[in-house]
Tab-separated table of C-alpha atoms and ligand atoms in Angstrom:
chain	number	residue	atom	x	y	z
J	1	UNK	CA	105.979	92.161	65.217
J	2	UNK	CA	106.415	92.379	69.109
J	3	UNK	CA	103.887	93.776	71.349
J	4	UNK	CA	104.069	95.357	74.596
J	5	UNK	CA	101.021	95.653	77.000
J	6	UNK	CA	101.076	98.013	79.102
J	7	UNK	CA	98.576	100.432	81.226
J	8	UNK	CA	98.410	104.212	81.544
J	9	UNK	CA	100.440	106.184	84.204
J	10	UNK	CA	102.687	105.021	86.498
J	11	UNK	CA	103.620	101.696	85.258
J	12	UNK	CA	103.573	103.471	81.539
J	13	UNK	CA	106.018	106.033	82.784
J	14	UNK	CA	108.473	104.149	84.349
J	15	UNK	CA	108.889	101.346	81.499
J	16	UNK	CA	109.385	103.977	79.396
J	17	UNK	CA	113.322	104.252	81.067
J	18	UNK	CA	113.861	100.162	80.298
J	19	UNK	CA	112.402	100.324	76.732
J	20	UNK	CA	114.715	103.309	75.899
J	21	UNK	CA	117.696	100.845	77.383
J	22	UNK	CA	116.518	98.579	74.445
J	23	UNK	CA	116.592	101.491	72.071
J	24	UNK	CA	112.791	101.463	72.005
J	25	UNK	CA	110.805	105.167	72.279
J	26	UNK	CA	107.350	105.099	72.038
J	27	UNK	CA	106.052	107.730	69.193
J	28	UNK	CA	102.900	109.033	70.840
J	29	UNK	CA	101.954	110.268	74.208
J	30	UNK	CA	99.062	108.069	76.036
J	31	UNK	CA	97.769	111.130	77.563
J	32	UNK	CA	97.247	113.560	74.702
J	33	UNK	CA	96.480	110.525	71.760
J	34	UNK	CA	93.534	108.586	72.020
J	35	UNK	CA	95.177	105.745	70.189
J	36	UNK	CA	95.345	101.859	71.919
J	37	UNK	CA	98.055	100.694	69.721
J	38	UNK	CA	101.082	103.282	69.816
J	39	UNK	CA	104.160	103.032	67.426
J	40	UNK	CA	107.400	103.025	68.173
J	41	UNK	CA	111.056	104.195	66.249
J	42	UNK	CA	111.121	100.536	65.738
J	43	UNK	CA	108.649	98.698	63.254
J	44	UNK	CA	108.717	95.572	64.995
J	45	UNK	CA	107.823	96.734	67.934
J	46	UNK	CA	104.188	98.497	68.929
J	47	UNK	CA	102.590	98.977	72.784
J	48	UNK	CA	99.286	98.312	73.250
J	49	UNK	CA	97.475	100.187	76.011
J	50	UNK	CA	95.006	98.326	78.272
J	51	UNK	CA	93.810	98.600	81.702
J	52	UNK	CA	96.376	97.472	84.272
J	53	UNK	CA	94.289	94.462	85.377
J	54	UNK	CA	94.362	93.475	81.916
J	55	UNK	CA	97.625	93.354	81.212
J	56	UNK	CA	98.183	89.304	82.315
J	57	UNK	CA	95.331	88.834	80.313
J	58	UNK	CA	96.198	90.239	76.985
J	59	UNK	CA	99.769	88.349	77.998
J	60	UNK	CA	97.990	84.659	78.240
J	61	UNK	CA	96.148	84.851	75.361
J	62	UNK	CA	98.504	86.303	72.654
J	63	UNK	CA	97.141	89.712	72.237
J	64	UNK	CA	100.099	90.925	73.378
J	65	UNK	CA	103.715	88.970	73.373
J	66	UNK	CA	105.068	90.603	76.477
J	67	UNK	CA	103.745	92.871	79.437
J	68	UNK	CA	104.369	95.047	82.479
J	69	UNK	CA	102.268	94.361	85.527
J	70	UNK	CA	102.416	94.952	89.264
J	71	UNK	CA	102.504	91.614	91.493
J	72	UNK	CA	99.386	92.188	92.975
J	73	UNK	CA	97.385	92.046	89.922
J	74	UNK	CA	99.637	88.719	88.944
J	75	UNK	CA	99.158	87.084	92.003
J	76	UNK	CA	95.151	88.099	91.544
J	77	UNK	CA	95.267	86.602	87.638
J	78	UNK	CA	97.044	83.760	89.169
J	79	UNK	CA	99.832	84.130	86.448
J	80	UNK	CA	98.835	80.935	84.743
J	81	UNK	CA	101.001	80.652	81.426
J	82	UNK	CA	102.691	83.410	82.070
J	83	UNK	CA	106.491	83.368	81.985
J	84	UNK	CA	107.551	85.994	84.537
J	85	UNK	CA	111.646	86.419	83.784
J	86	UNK	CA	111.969	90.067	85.945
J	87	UNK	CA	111.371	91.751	88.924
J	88	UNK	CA	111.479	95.003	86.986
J	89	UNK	CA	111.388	97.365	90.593
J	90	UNK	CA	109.123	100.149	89.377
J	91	UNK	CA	106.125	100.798	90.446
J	92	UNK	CA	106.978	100.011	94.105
J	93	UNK	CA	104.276	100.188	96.961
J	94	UNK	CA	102.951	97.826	99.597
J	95	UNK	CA	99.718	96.210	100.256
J	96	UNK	CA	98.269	96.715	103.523
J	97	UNK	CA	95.199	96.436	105.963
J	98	UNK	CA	94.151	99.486	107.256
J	99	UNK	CA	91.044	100.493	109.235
J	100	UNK	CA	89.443	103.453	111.184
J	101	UNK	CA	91.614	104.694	114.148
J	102	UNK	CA	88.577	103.818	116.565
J	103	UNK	CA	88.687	100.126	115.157
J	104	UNK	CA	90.616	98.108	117.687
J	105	UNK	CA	92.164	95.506	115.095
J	106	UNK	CA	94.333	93.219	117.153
J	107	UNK	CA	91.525	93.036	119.652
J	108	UNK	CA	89.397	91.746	116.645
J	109	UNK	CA	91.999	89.621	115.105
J	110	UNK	CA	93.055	87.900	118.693
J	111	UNK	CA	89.329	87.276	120.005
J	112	UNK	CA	88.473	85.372	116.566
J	113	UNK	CA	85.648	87.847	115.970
J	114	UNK	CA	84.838	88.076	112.315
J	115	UNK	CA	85.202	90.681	110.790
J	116	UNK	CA	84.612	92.144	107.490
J	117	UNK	CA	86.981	93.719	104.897
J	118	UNK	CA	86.164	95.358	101.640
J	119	UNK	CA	89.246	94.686	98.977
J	120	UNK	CA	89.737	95.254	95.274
J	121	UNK	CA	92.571	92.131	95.915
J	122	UNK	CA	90.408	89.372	97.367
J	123	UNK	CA	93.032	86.433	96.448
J	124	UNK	CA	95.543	88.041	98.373
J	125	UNK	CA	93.084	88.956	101.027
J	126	UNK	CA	91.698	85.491	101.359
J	127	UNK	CA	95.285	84.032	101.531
J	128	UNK	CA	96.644	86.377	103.616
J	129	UNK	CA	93.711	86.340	106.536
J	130	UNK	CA	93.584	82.475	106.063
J	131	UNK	CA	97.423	82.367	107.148
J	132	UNK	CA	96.875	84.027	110.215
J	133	UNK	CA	93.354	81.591	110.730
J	134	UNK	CA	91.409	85.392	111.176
J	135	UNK	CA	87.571	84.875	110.443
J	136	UNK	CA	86.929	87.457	107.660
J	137	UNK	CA	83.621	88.331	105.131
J	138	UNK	CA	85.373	89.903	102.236
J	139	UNK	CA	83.484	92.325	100.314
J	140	UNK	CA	84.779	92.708	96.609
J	141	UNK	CA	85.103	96.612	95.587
J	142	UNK	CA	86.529	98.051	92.141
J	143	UNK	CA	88.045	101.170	93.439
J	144	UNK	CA	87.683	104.153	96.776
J	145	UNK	CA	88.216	100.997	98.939
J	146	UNK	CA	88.739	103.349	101.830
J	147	UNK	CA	85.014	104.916	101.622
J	148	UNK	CA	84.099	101.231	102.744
J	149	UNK	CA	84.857	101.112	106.668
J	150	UNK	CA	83.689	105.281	106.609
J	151	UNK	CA	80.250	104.304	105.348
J	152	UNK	CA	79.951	101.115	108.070
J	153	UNK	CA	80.126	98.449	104.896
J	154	UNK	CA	83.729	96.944	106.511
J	155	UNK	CA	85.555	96.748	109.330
J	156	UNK	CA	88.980	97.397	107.225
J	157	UNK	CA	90.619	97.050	103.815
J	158	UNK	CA	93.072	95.599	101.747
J	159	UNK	CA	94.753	97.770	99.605
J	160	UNK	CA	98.001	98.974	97.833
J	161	UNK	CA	99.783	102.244	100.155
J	162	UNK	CA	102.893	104.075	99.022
J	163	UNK	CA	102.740	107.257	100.142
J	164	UNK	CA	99.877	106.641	103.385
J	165	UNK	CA	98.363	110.000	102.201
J	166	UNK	CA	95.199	108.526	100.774
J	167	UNK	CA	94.913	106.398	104.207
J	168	UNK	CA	95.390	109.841	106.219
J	169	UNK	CA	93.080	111.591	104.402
J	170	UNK	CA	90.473	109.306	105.210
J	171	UNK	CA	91.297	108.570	108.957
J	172	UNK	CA	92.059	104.833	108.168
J	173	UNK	CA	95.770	103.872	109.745
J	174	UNK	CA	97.832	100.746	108.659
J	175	UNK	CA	97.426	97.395	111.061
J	176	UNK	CA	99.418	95.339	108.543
J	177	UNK	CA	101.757	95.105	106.352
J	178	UNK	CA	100.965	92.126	103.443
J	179	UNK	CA	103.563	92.543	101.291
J	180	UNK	CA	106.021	94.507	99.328
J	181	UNK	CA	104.547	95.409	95.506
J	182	UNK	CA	106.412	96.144	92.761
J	183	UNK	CA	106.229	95.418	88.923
J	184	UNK	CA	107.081	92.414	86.748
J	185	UNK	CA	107.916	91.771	83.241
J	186	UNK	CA	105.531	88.890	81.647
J	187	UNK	CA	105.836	86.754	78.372
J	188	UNK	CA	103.452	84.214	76.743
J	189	UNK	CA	105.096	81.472	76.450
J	190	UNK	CA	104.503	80.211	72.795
J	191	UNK	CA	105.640	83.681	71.749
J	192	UNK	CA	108.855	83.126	73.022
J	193	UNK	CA	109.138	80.064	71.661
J	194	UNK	CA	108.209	82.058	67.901
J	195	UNK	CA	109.893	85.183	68.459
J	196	UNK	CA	113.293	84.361	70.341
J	197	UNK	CA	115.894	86.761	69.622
J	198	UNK	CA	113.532	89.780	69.673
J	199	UNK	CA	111.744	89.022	72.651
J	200	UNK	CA	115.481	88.153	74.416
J	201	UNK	CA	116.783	91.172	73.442
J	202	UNK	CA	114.042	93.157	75.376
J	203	UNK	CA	114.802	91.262	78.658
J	204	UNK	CA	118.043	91.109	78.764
J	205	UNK	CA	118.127	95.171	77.602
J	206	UNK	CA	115.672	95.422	80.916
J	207	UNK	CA	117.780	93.316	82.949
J	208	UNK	CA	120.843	95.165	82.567
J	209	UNK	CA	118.865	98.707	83.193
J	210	UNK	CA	117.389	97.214	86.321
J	211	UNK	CA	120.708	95.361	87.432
J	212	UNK	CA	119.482	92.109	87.928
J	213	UNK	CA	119.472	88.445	86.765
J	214	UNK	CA	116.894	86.770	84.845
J	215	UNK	CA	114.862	83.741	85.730
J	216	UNK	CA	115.416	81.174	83.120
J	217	UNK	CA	112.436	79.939	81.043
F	1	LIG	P1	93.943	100.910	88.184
F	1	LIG	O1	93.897	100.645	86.719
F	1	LIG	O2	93.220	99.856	88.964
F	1	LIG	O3	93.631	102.313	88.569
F	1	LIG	P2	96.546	101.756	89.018
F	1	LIG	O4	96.897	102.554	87.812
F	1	LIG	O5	96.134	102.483	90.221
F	1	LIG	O6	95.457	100.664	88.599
F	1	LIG	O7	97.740	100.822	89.424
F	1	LIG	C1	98.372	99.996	88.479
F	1	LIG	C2	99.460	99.248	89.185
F	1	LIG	O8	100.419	100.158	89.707
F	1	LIG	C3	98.974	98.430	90.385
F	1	LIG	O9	98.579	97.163	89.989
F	1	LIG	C4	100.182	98.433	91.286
F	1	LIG	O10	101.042	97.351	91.006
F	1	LIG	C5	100.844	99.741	90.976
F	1	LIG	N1	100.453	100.778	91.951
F	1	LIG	C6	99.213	101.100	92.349
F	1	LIG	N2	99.214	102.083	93.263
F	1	LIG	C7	100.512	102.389	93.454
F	1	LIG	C8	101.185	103.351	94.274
F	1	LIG	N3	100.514	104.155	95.087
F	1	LIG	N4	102.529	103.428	94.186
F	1	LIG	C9	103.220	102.625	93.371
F	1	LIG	N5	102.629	101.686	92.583
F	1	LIG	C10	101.313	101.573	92.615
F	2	LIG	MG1	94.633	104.196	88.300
């Protein structure tokens, strides 16, 4: 038996492309069942829904033999034990800083004031503000990251954008761009190892939908 982690929406909807490509089509709708563990037309092969942070988790430890997760929660698990063979390309946003249109940001950054920044992605925020030797106090948040500076709890944030709408809608404008975000296909390692020719056939089968090469093993 092979399974495939995976969350609910977006990164769900757009593997479901690449697992047709491997002849895979997933039996039950996440949205109407309430079911973890859908089946698929193939009996070797169920998906296991978890939340999207998750996902690297369920990959390391063997609940789940392969997985679909964006780079920002990878870098964030720190992707130990994980074999990562594909940029798969779905799921594509950016993480950014953004803060309130009144909050002069370079000023900030170029004086060496601290300042303080509310982020569901501290790894990459740490990182990222430690590059560019900016003071920063970074507040960790699970979710409405941009209620944070419109409340007076941070200066900015650090959070994924795609669209900017969410950012509008709040006042907050973009003052950096961290990097690009997309998602990635991840394998445990022993599984691999156990399940070969199963598990290869699902990567390559994603590797030719998504054009590109693998990284080997
Ligand atoms: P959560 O479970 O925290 O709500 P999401 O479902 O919002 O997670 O996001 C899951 C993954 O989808 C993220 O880790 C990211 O890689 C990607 N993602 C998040 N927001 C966007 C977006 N606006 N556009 C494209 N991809 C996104
Ligand atoms: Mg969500």
């Amino acid at each position: 038996m092979i399974t495939l982690a995976l969350s609910k929406g977006r990164i769900f909807d757009e593997t479901l492309p690449l697992l047709a490509a491997a002849g895979i089509e997933v039996l039950e709708d996440p949205e109407k069942s309430r079911k973890l563990i859908l089946p698929t037309n193939q009996d070797g092969v169920r998906v296991v829904l978890v939340r999207a942070t998750d996902v690297p988790t369920y990959v390391e430890y063997g609940g789940a033999d392969i997985g679909v997760t964006g780079k920002d929660v990878l870098i964030e698990h720190g992707g130990a034990g994980l074999y990562q063979p594909l940029d798969l390309r779905i799921a594509q946003c950016h993480m950014a800083v953004a803060a309130p249109a009144g909050f002069d940001y370079l000023r900030a950054v170029r004086q060496g004031s601290r300042i303080t920044v509310a982020t569901k992605y501290t790894a990459i925020a740490r990182n990222f503000f430690a590059d560019k030797g900016v003071h920063v106090d970074l507040i960790k948040l699970y979710g409405s990251m941009e209620l944070a500076p419109l409340t007076g709890m941070a200066d900015a944030i650090v959070d994924l954008v795609s669209t900017g709408k969410t950012l509008k809608a709040n006042n907050l404008v973009e003052v950096e761009h961290i990097m690009n975000i997309s998602s990635r296909l991840v394998v445990n390692q022993a599984a691999l190892k156990l399940k070969t020719a199963p598990i290869r056939r699902i990567i390559d089968s994603f590797a030719a939908a998504v054009g590109s090469a693998t990284v080997p093993a």
